[in-house]
CSV table of C-alpha atoms in Angstrom, one decimal:
chain,number,residue,atom,x,y,z
A,1,MET,CA,0.0,0.0,0.0
A,2,THR,CA,1.2,3.5,-0.8
A,3,ILE,CA,2.2,5.6,2.2
A,4,LEU,CA,1.9,9.4,2.3
A,5,PHE,CA,4.4,10.9,4.8
A,6,ARG,CA,3.3,14.4,5.7
A,7,PRO,CA,5.9,16.2,7.8
A,8,GLU,CA,5.8,20.0,8.4
A,9,LEU,CA,9.1,20.5,6.6
A,10,VAL,CA,11.1,18.3,4.2
A,11,TYR,CA,14.8,18.8,3.4
A,12,THR,CA,15.0,18.6,-0.4
A,13,GLY,CA,18.8,18.8,-0.9
A,14,ASP,CA,19.8,22.3,0.0
A,15,ARG,CA,16.8,23.8,1.9
A,16,PHE,CA,13.6,22.9,3.9
A,17,GLU,CA,10.3,23.2,2.2
A,18,GLY,CA,6.8,23.1,3.7
A,19,GLY,CA,3.6,21.8,2.3
A,20,LYS,CA,5.2,18.7,0.8
A,21,GLN,CA,4.2,15.0,1.1
A,22,ILE,CA,6.5,12.1,0.4
A,23,VAL,CA,4.8,9.4,-1.6
A,24,VAL,CA,6.3,5.9,-0.9
A,25,ALA,CA,5.3,2.8,-2.8
A,26,ASP,CA,4.9,-0.7,-1.4
A,27,ASP,CA,8.6,-1.5,-2.1
A,28,GLY,CA,9.8,1.4,0.0
A,29,ILE,CA,10.8,3.6,-3.0
A,30,ILE,CA,9.9,7.3,-3.1
A,31,GLN,CA,7.5,7.8,-6.0
A,32,GLY,CA,7.3,11.5,-5.7
A,33,ILE,CA,7.5,14.6,-3.5
A,34,GLU,CA,4.2,16.5,-4.0
A,35,ASP,CA,2.4,19.6,-2.8
A,36,TRP,CA,-0.4,19.0,-0.3
A,37,SER,CA,-2.5,21.2,2.0
A,38,ILE,CA,-4.4,20.7,5.2
A,39,ALA,CA,-7.6,20.8,3.1
A,40,ASP,CA,-6.4,17.5,1.6
A,41,SER,CA,-5.9,15.8,4.9
A,42,GLY,CA,-8.8,13.3,4.7
A,43,GLU,CA,-8.4,9.7,3.6
A,44,VAL,CA,-6.8,8.9,0.3
A,45,ALA,CA,-8.0,5.8,-1.5
A,46,GLY,CA,-5.4,3.1,-1.6
A,47,ALA,CA,-3.0,5.0,0.7
A,48,THR,CA,-2.0,5.2,4.3
A,49,ILE,CA,-1.3,8.6,5.7
A,50,GLU,CA,1.4,9.2,8.2
A,51,ASN,CA,1.0,12.8,9.5
A,52,LEU,CA,4.1,14.1,11.2
A,53,PRO,CA,3.1,17.5,12.6
A,54,GLY,CA,5.9,19.5,14.3
A,55,ARG,CA,8.5,17.5,12.4
A,56,ALA,CA,11.2,18.2,9.9
A,57,MET,CA,12.2,15.2,7.7
A,58,LEU,CA,15.8,14.7,6.5
A,59,PRO,CA,17.5,11.9,4.6
A,60,GLY,CA,19.0,9.2,6.8
A,61,MET,CA,22.6,9.6,7.6
A,62,ILE,CA,25.5,7.3,6.6
A,63,ASP,CA,28.2,6.0,8.9
A,64,VAL,CA,31.0,4.8,6.6
A,65,HIS,CA,33.4,3.3,9.2
A,66,SER,CA,32.4,1.2,12.2
A,67,HIS,CA,34.0,-1.5,14.2
A,68,SER,CA,31.0,-2.8,16.1
A,69,PHE,CA,32.9,-5.0,18.6
A,70,GLN,CA,34.7,-1.9,19.9
A,71,ARG,CA,31.4,-0.7,21.5
A,72,THR,CA,32.4,-3.0,24.4
A,73,ILE,CA,35.4,-0.9,25.4
A,74,ARG,CA,33.5,2.4,25.6
A,75,GLY,CA,34.3,4.0,29.0
A,76,SER,CA,36.8,1.2,30.0
A,77,VAL,CA,39.9,2.6,28.4
A,78,GLU,CA,39.9,6.3,29.5
A,79,SER,CA,42.9,6.1,31.7
A,80,ARG,CA,46.6,5.6,31.1
A,81,LEU,CA,46.6,2.8,33.6
A,82,LYS,CA,44.2,0.7,31.5
A,83,ALA,CA,45.1,1.8,27.9
A,84,GLY,CA,48.4,3.6,28.1
A,85,PRO,CA,49.3,7.1,26.7
A,86,ASN,CA,48.7,6.7,23.0
A,87,PHE,CA,47.0,5.0,20.0
A,88,TRP,CA,49.4,2.1,20.0
A,89,SER,CA,48.9,1.2,23.7
A,90,TRP,CA,45.1,1.7,23.3
A,91,ARG,CA,45.3,-0.8,20.5
A,92,ASP,CA,46.4,-3.6,22.9
A,93,ALA,CA,43.3,-3.0,25.0
A,94,MET,CA,41.2,-3.2,21.8
A,95,TYR,CA,42.8,-6.5,20.8
A,96,ARG,CA,41.8,-8.0,24.2
A,97,ALA,CA,38.2,-7.1,23.4
A,98,ALA,CA,38.5,-8.6,19.9
A,99,ASN,CA,39.6,-11.9,21.3
A,100,ARG,CA,37.0,-12.1,24.0
A,101,PHE,CA,33.7,-12.8,22.3
A,102,SER,CA,32.0,-15.7,20.5
A,103,PRO,CA,30.1,-15.1,17.2
A,104,GLU,CA,26.8,-15.2,19.0
A,105,GLU,CA,28.0,-12.6,21.5
A,106,LEU,CA,29.4,-10.4,18.6
A,107,TYR,CA,25.9,-10.5,17.2
A,108,THR,CA,24.5,-9.1,20.5
A,109,ILE,CA,27.2,-6.4,20.5
A,110,ALA,CA,26.5,-5.4,16.9
A,111,CYS,CA,22.8,-5.2,17.6
A,112,MET,CA,23.6,-2.7,20.4
A,113,ALA,CA,25.9,-0.6,18.2
A,114,PHE,CA,23.5,-0.6,15.2
A,115,MET,CA,20.5,0.3,17.3
A,116,GLU,CA,22.4,3.2,18.8
A,117,MET,CA,23.1,4.3,15.2
A,118,ALA,CA,19.5,4.1,14.3
A,119,LEU,CA,18.6,6.3,17.3
A,120,ALA,CA,21.1,8.8,16.0
A,121,GLY,CA,19.5,9.0,12.6
A,122,ILE,CA,21.9,6.6,10.8
A,123,THR,CA,20.2,4.3,8.3
A,124,THR,CA,23.3,2.8,6.6
A,125,VAL,CA,26.5,1.6,8.1
A,126,GLY,CA,29.9,0.6,6.6
A,127,GLU,CA,31.2,-2.1,8.9
A,128,PHE,CA,35.0,-2.4,8.6
A,129,HIS,CA,35.0,-6.1,9.6
A,130,TYR,CA,38.2,-7.9,10.5
A,131,VAL,CA,37.3,-10.4,13.2
A,132,HIS,CA,37.3,-13.5,11.0
A,133,ARG,CA,38.6,-16.4,13.0
A,134,ASP,CA,38.0,-18.3,16.2
A,135,ARG,CA,39.7,-17.1,19.4
A,136,ASP,CA,42.6,-19.4,19.0
A,137,GLY,CA,43.2,-18.2,15.4
A,138,SER,CA,41.7,-21.2,13.7
A,139,PRO,CA,39.2,-20.7,10.9
A,140,TYR,CA,35.5,-21.4,11.4
A,141,GLU,CA,33.9,-24.1,9.3
A,142,ASN,CA,32.2,-21.1,7.5
A,143,PRO,CA,35.0,-18.5,7.2
A,144,ASN,CA,32.3,-15.8,7.2
A,145,GLU,CA,30.6,-17.0,10.4
A,146,ILE,CA,31.1,-13.7,12.3
A,147,ALA,CA,30.5,-11.5,9.2
A,148,LEU,CA,27.1,-13.2,8.8
A,149,GLN,CA,26.3,-12.6,12.5
A,150,VAL,CA,27.1,-8.9,12.1
A,151,ILE,CA,25.0,-8.6,9.0
A,152,ARG,CA,22.1,-10.4,10.8
A,153,ALA,CA,22.4,-7.8,13.5
A,154,ALA,CA,22.0,-5.0,11.0
A,155,ASN,CA,19.1,-6.7,9.4
A,156,ASP,CA,17.4,-7.3,12.8
A,157,VAL,CA,17.9,-3.7,13.9
A,158,GLY,CA,16.7,-2.6,10.4
A,159,ILE,CA,19.6,-0.6,9.0
A,160,ARG,CA,21.4,-1.2,5.8
A,161,ILE,CA,25.0,-2.5,5.9
A,162,ALA,CA,28.0,-2.6,3.6
A,163,LEU,CA,30.2,-5.3,5.1
A,164,LEU,CA,33.7,-4.1,4.3
A,165,ARG,CA,35.6,-7.3,4.5
A,166,VAL,CA,39.1,-6.6,5.8
A,167,ALA,CA,42.3,-8.1,4.6
A,168,TYR,CA,44.9,-8.5,7.4
A,169,VAL,CA,48.2,-10.3,6.9
A,170,ARG,CA,50.8,-9.2,9.3
A,171,ALA,CA,51.7,-7.0,12.3
A,172,GLY,CA,53.8,-4.7,10.2
A,173,PHE,CA,57.0,-4.5,8.2
A,174,ASN,CA,59.8,-6.6,9.8
A,175,LYS,CA,57.6,-7.2,12.9
A,176,PRO,CA,56.9,-10.5,14.6
A,177,ALA,CA,53.4,-11.9,14.6
A,178,ASP,CA,51.2,-10.3,17.3
A,179,ALA,CA,48.9,-12.8,19.2
A,180,GLY,CA,46.4,-10.0,19.6
A,181,GLN,CA,45.7,-10.1,15.9
A,182,ARG,CA,45.2,-13.9,15.5
A,183,ARG,CA,41.5,-13.6,14.8
A,184,PHE,CA,42.2,-11.1,11.9
A,185,ILE,CA,44.7,-12.9,9.8
A,186,GLU,CA,44.0,-14.5,6.4
A,187,PRO,CA,47.6,-15.1,5.2
A,188,THR,CA,47.1,-15.3,1.4
A,189,SER,CA,45.2,-13.2,-1.1
A,190,GLU,CA,43.7,-16.4,-2.5
A,191,GLU,CA,42.1,-17.2,0.8
A,192,PHE,CA,40.9,-13.6,1.3
A,193,LEU,CA,39.3,-13.4,-2.2
A,194,THR,CA,37.7,-16.9,-1.9
A,195,ASN,CA,36.1,-16.0,1.4
A,196,THR,CA,35.1,-12.5,0.2
A,197,ASP,CA,33.4,-13.9,-2.9
A,198,ALA,CA,31.6,-16.5,-0.9
A,199,LEU,CA,30.2,-13.8,1.4
A,200,ARG,CA,29.1,-11.9,-1.7
A,201,SER,CA,27.3,-15.0,-3.0
A,202,ALA,CA,25.6,-15.5,0.4
A,203,LEU,CA,24.3,-11.9,0.2
A,204,ARG,CA,23.1,-12.1,-3.4
A,205,GLU,CA,19.4,-12.1,-2.3
A,206,SER,CA,19.8,-9.3,0.1
A,207,GLY,CA,19.4,-6.6,-2.5
A,208,GLU,CA,20.1,-3.1,-1.1
A,209,SER,CA,19.9,-4.2,2.6
A,210,ALA,CA,23.4,-5.8,2.7
A,211,TRP,CA,26.4,-5.8,0.3
A,212,ILE,CA,30.1,-6.1,0.5
A,213,GLY,CA,33.2,-4.1,-0.1
A,214,VAL,CA,36.9,-4.8,0.1
A,215,ALA,CA,39.0,-3.4,2.9
A,216,PRO,CA,42.8,-3.9,3.0
A,217,HIS,CA,43.4,-2.9,6.6
A,218,SER,CA,46.4,-0.6,6.1
A,219,ILE,CA,49.8,-0.4,4.4
A,220,ARG,CA,51.4,-1.9,7.6
A,221,ALA,CA,49.0,-4.9,7.7
A,222,VAL,CA,48.9,-5.8,3.9
A,223,PRO,CA,52.1,-6.1,1.8
A,224,ILE,CA,52.1,-4.6,-1.6
A,225,ASP,CA,51.6,-7.7,-3.8
A,226,TYR,CA,48.6,-8.8,-1.7
A,227,LEU,CA,47.2,-5.3,-1.9
A,228,ARG,CA,47.6,-5.1,-5.7
A,229,GLU,CA,45.8,-8.4,-6.2
A,230,ILE,CA,42.8,-7.7,-4.0
A,231,THR,CA,42.3,-4.1,-5.1
A,232,ALA,CA,42.5,-5.2,-8.8
A,233,TRP,CA,39.7,-7.8,-8.1
A,234,ALA,CA,37.6,-5.2,-6.3
A,235,ARG,CA,38.0,-2.8,-9.2
A,236,SER,CA,37.0,-5.5,-11.7
A,237,GLU,CA,33.9,-6.2,-9.7
A,238,ARG,CA,33.1,-2.5,-9.1
A,239,LEU,CA,33.2,-2.8,-5.3
A,240,PRO,CA,34.0,-0.1,-2.9
A,241,VAL,CA,37.5,-0.2,-1.4
A,242,HIS,CA,38.2,1.2,2.1
A,243,MET,CA,41.6,1.4,3.9
A,244,HIS,CA,43.1,3.0,7.0
A,245,VAL,CA,45.6,5.5,5.7
A,246,ALA,CA,47.9,8.0,7.5
A,247,GLU,CA,46.0,7.9,10.8
A,248,GLN,CA,49.3,8.1,12.8
A,249,PRO,CA,52.7,9.6,11.9
A,250,ALA,CA,54.3,6.2,12.7
A,251,GLU,CA,52.4,4.7,9.8
A,252,ASN,CA,54.0,7.1,7.4
A,253,ASP,CA,57.4,6.4,8.9
A,254,ALA,CA,57.0,2.7,8.5
A,255,CYS,CA,55.8,3.1,4.9
A,256,MET,CA,58.9,5.2,4.2
A,257,GLU,CA,61.1,2.5,5.7
A,258,GLU,CA,59.5,-0.3,3.6
A,259,TYR,CA,58.8,1.5,0.3
A,260,GLY,CA,60.7,4.7,0.4
A,261,THR,CA,57.5,6.8,0.2
A,262,THR,CA,54.4,7.8,2.1
A,263,PRO,CA,51.2,5.7,2.1
A,264,PHE,CA,49.2,8.1,-0.1
A,265,ALA,CA,52.1,8.5,-2.5
A,266,LEU,CA,52.4,4.7,-2.7
A,267,LEU,CA,48.6,4.3,-3.3
A,268,ASP,CA,48.7,7.0,-6.0
A,269,ARG,CA,51.7,5.3,-7.7
A,270,GLU,CA,50.0,2.0,-7.7
A,271,GLY,CA,46.8,3.4,-9.2
A,272,ILE,CA,44.7,2.5,-6.2
A,273,LEU,CA,43.4,6.0,-5.5
A,274,GLU,CA,40.2,6.3,-7.5
A,275,GLU,CA,36.5,7.2,-7.1
A,276,LYS,CA,35.5,4.0,-5.4
A,277,PHE,CA,38.4,4.3,-2.9
A,278,THR,CA,37.9,5.7,0.6
A,279,ALA,CA,40.9,6.6,2.7
A,280,ILE,CA,39.9,6.3,6.4
A,281,HIS,CA,41.3,9.1,8.5
A,282,GLY,CA,43.9,10.5,6.0
A,283,ILE,CA,45.1,13.0,8.6
A,284,HIS,CA,48.9,13.3,8.1
A,285,LEU,CA,49.1,14.5,4.5
A,286,SER,CA,51.4,16.7,2.4
A,287,ALA,CA,50.1,19.3,0.0
A,288,GLY,CA,51.1,17.1,-2.9
A,289,GLU,CA,49.1,14.2,-1.5
A,290,ILE,CA,46.1,16.4,-1.1
A,291,ALA,CA,46.3,17.5,-4.7
A,292,ALA,CA,46.6,13.8,-5.8
A,293,LEU,CA,43.5,12.9,-3.8
A,294,GLY,CA,41.7,15.7,-5.5
A,295,ARG,CA,42.7,14.5,-9.0
A,296,SER,CA,41.8,10.9,-8.1
A,297,GLY,CA,38.2,11.4,-7.0
A,298,ALA,CA,38.9,9.3,-3.9
A,299,ILE,CA,37.0,10.1,-0.6
A,300,ILE,CA,38.2,10.7,2.9
A,301,GLY,CA,36.4,8.8,5.6
A,302,ALA,CA,36.9,11.2,8.6
A,303,CYS,CA,36.1,10.0,12.1
A,304,PRO,CA,36.6,13.1,14.3
A,305,THR,CA,35.0,11.7,17.5
A,306,THR,CA,37.4,8.8,17.5
A,307,GLU,CA,40.3,10.8,16.2
A,308,ARG,CA,40.1,13.2,19.1
A,309,ASN,CA,39.7,10.3,21.5
A,310,LEU,CA,42.8,8.6,20.3
A,311,GLY,CA,44.9,11.8,19.8
A,312,ASP,CA,45.3,11.0,16.1
A,313,GLY,CA,45.4,14.6,14.9
A,314,ILE,CA,43.3,17.1,13.0
A,315,LEU,CA,42.1,16.5,9.4
A,316,PRO,CA,43.1,19.4,7.1
A,317,ALA,CA,39.5,19.5,5.8
A,318,ASP,CA,39.8,23.0,4.4
A,319,ALA,CA,42.7,22.1,2.2
A,320,LEU,CA,41.0,18.8,1.1
A,321,MET,CA,37.7,20.6,0.2
A,322,ARG,CA,39.6,23.3,-1.7
A,323,ALA,CA,41.2,20.4,-3.7
A,324,GLY,CA,37.8,19.0,-4.5
A,325,VAL,CA,38.1,16.0,-2.1
A,326,ARG,CA,34.8,14.7,-0.7
A,327,ILE,CA,34.6,13.9,3.0
A,328,ALA,CA,32.3,11.3,4.6
A,329,PHE,CA,31.9,10.5,8.3
A,330,GLY,CA,32.4,7.3,10.4
A,331,SER,CA,32.1,6.5,14.1
A,332,ASP,CA,35.1,4.1,14.1
A,333,SER,CA,35.7,3.0,17.6
A,334,LEU,CA,32.1,3.9,18.7
A,335,THR,CA,33.4,6.1,21.5
A,336,GLN,CA,30.5,8.3,20.5
A,337,ILE,CA,27.9,7.5,17.8
A,338,ASP,CA,26.7,10.8,16.5
A,339,PRO,CA,27.3,11.9,12.9
A,340,LEU,CA,26.4,15.5,13.6
A,341,GLU,CA,29.0,15.6,16.3
A,342,ASN,CA,31.5,14.5,13.7
A,343,ALA,CA,30.3,17.4,11.5
A,344,ARG,CA,30.9,19.8,14.3
A,345,GLU,CA,34.3,18.5,15.2
A,346,LEU,CA,35.4,18.7,11.5
A,347,GLU,CA,34.8,22.5,11.7
A,348,TYR,CA,35.5,23.2,15.3
A,349,ASN,CA,39.0,21.5,15.2
A,350,LEU,CA,39.9,24.0,12.5
A,351,ARG,CA,38.5,26.9,14.4
A,352,LEU,CA,40.7,26.0,17.4
A,353,LYS,CA,43.8,25.6,15.2
A,354,GLN,CA,43.3,28.7,13.1
A,355,LEU,CA,41.7,31.0,15.6
A,356,GLU,CA,38.9,31.8,13.2
A,357,ARG,CA,35.2,31.0,12.8
A,358,ALA,CA,33.3,29.3,10.0
A,359,VAL,CA,36.5,28.0,8.4
A,360,LEU,CA,34.7,25.6,6.0
A,361,ASP,CA,32.0,28.1,4.9
A,362,ASN,CA,31.9,28.4,1.1
A,363,VAL,CA,35.3,26.6,0.8
A,364,ASP,CA,33.9,24.7,-2.2
A,365,GLY,CA,31.1,27.1,-3.0
A,366,THR,CA,28.6,25.6,-0.6
A,367,ALA,CA,27.3,27.1,2.7
A,368,LEU,CA,28.7,25.5,5.8
A,369,PRO,CA,25.6,23.7,7.2
A,370,GLN,CA,24.8,22.2,3.8
A,371,ARG,CA,28.3,21.1,3.2
A,372,LEU,CA,28.7,19.4,6.6
A,373,PHE,CA,25.3,17.7,6.2
A,374,ALA,CA,26.3,16.4,2.8
A,375,CYS,CA,29.3,14.8,4.5
A,376,SER,CA,26.8,12.9,6.7
A,377,THR,CA,24.6,11.8,3.7
A,378,VAL,CA,25.4,12.0,0.0
A,379,ASN,CA,29.2,11.7,0.5
A,380,GLY,CA,28.7,8.7,2.7
A,381,ALA,CA,26.5,7.0,0.2
A,382,ALA,CA,29.1,7.5,-2.5
A,383,SER,CA,31.8,6.0,-0.3
A,384,LEU,CA,29.8,2.8,0.4
A,385,GLY,CA,28.2,2.5,-3.1
A,386,ALA,CA,24.8,2.9,-1.4
A,387,ASN,CA,21.6,4.1,-3.1
A,388,ALA,CA,20.9,6.5,-0.3
A,389,GLY,CA,21.6,9.9,1.2
A,390,THR,CA,18.9,12.0,-0.5
A,391,LEU,CA,15.1,12.3,-0.4
A,392,ALA,CA,14.1,12.2,-4.1
A,393,PRO,CA,11.9,10.2,-6.5
A,394,GLY,CA,13.5,6.8,-7.2
A,395,MET,CA,15.4,6.7,-3.9
A,396,PRO,CA,14.6,4.5,-0.9
A,397,ALA,CA,12.5,6.2,1.8
A,398,ASP,CA,15.3,6.2,4.3
A,399,PHE,CA,14.9,9.2,6.6
A,400,PHE,CA,14.9,10.7,10.1
A,401,SER,CA,12.7,13.4,11.6
A,402,VAL,CA,13.4,16.0,14.2
A,403,ASP,CA,10.9,17.4,16.7
A,404,PHE,CA,10.6,21.2,16.5
A,405,HIS,CA,9.7,21.3,20.2
A,406,ASP,CA,13.0,19.7,21.4
A,407,PRO,CA,14.9,22.4,23.5
A,408,SER,CA,18.0,22.0,21.3
A,409,ILE,CA,16.3,23.4,18.2
A,410,ALA,CA,13.1,25.0,19.5
A,411,GLY,CA,12.4,28.4,17.8
A,412,SER,CA,14.4,27.7,14.7
A,413,GLY,CA,12.7,28.7,11.4
A,414,PRO,CA,13.2,27.0,8.0
A,415,GLU,CA,16.1,29.3,7.0
A,416,GLU,CA,18.3,28.6,10.1
A,417,LEU,CA,16.9,25.1,10.9
A,418,LEU,CA,19.7,23.1,9.1
A,419,ALA,CA,22.4,25.1,10.9
A,420,SER,CA,20.6,24.5,14.2
A,421,ILE,CA,20.5,20.8,13.5
A,422,VAL,CA,24.1,20.5,12.4
A,423,PHE,CA,25.5,22.7,15.2
A,424,GLY,CA,23.1,22.2,18.1
A,425,LEU,CA,20.8,19.2,17.7
A,426,ALA,CA,20.6,16.9,20.7
A,427,LYS,CA,19.8,13.3,19.9
A,428,THR,CA,16.6,13.7,22.0
A,429,ALA,CA,15.2,15.7,19.1
A,430,ILE,CA,15.3,12.6,16.7
A,431,ALA,CA,11.7,11.4,16.8
A,432,GLU,CA,11.3,9.0,13.9
A,433,VAL,CA,13.7,6.9,11.8
A,434,ALA,CA,12.7,4.8,8.8
A,435,VAL,CA,14.3,2.6,6.3
A,436,ASN,CA,12.4,1.8,3.1
A,437,GLY,CA,9.5,3.7,4.5
A,438,ARG,CA,9.2,1.5,7.5
A,439,PHE,CA,9.7,2.9,11.0
A,440,LEU,CA,12.5,1.6,13.1
A,441,VAL,CA,12.2,4.4,15.6
A,442,GLN,CA,9.1,6.2,16.7
A,443,GLY,CA,8.7,8.6,19.6
A,444,GLY,CA,12.5,8.5,20.0
A,445,ARG,CA,12.5,4.7,20.8
A,446,HIS,CA,13.7,1.8,18.6
A,447,GLN,CA,11.1,-1.0,18.2
A,448,ARG,CA,13.6,-3.5,19.7
A,449,GLN,CA,15.2,-1.2,22.2
A,450,GLU,CA,14.3,-2.9,25.5
A,451,ALA,CA,15.4,-6.4,24.3
A,452,VAL,CA,18.6,-5.2,22.7
A,453,ILE,CA,19.7,-3.2,25.8
A,454,ARG,CA,18.7,-6.1,28.1
A,455,ASP,CA,20.8,-8.7,26.1
A,456,TYR,CA,23.8,-6.4,25.7
A,457,ALA,CA,23.8,-5.4,29.4
A,458,ALA,CA,23.5,-9.1,30.4
A,459,LEU,CA,26.5,-10.0,28.2
A,460,MET,CA,28.6,-7.2,29.6
A,461,ARG,CA,27.8,-8.3,33.2
A,462,ARG,CA,28.8,-11.8,32.4
A,463,GLN,CA,32.0,-10.6,31.0
A,464,ALA,CA,32.7,-8.7,34.1
A,465,GLY,CA,31.9,-11.7,36.2
A,466,VAL,CA,28.7,-10.2,37.6
A,467,TYR,CA,25.7,-12.5,37.5
A,468,ASP,CA,22.0,-11.8,38.2
């Protein structure tokens, strides 16, 4: 049955418009965005009407970089005693979490992470998935056992997922094997490609709810011959490719030691930088590398809430945007799941560094709120190869709505509403979230919220040795 969604305002790409209804077909695809008036508010033959008074509707947001299992270490690593002074010592605490949980427990954790994303207005996630093996490092009978559990979690919560299957080979150049990485390793490109193609086959009936991408973890974790082979395969299959690049200065130093050049220069030389490539983080860049990124069409997957938590550094977003580089957002370690907080941080970090305001305003000819919201939507969709990110005929009806009466945006008119949302929205204002025109969240609560929280809390109590 056709559904007519009637919010007070609809975000149509660069502004809010009133008096519009979204016409959604049985298959969840938007048929049209039409004018309507209160005089037409009676029953419509063959249609269900969803009146959303006091609401503004926006396209669902995209999270391009998630490690769902890292939700379990939130709050437990915020001291030097527990996680040391830097990224590399924090990583050891993260490895302990990666080696702790069974596939079924990782499903429970992913449900919690993805539900929290839905509550934040996220309707599509890119899961950078590298926990492949059993806790002793041996393969499961189905090498994609955990990947399928994570995908099942996304399906049960109701959001779309790009499972970005990670290639992980080694601890680094001239480094001994690290026992903390034993669940990640697939030692040959043949094994990785066989398992990745098997996962793609298993998802063939999923349509636009779940699909795969290829994710060489990093230059330090994947040697160049392996990297060439798997990225060539991904390119031939038109799959998105994501990779951690230049998150820490030590990565650049190690790449220089092994290859005599920096990670971005190496990827550019190898022809790996292109429109379907997303460089996650991409913080420590030279001017020449920024120019190369602009020429290539590659995307930067920025994760400011994690990058500030780990002390990674500040993304040179102004220089990247001037070079024509698109930026998308990810929540990464899930320290905080809030794409709009990522948007604020992208801008505010530059304000603190440059002692100026509105640094990214009109950098590429677009007003600041519109540009930052595009990073949360259309740029994320491009990064994941998702048919999402806009409200338009022919697109899936993936959206979130905000409540005008929430204190964080109360009093904002249509002209300043997007700026109020980007720079001031509290998550309490997110009222409804839908995927394919079907509500996941209503009245600020997810339809499975009580059960998901109960199961996750019980799991974490068991892990802590606390029993009911």
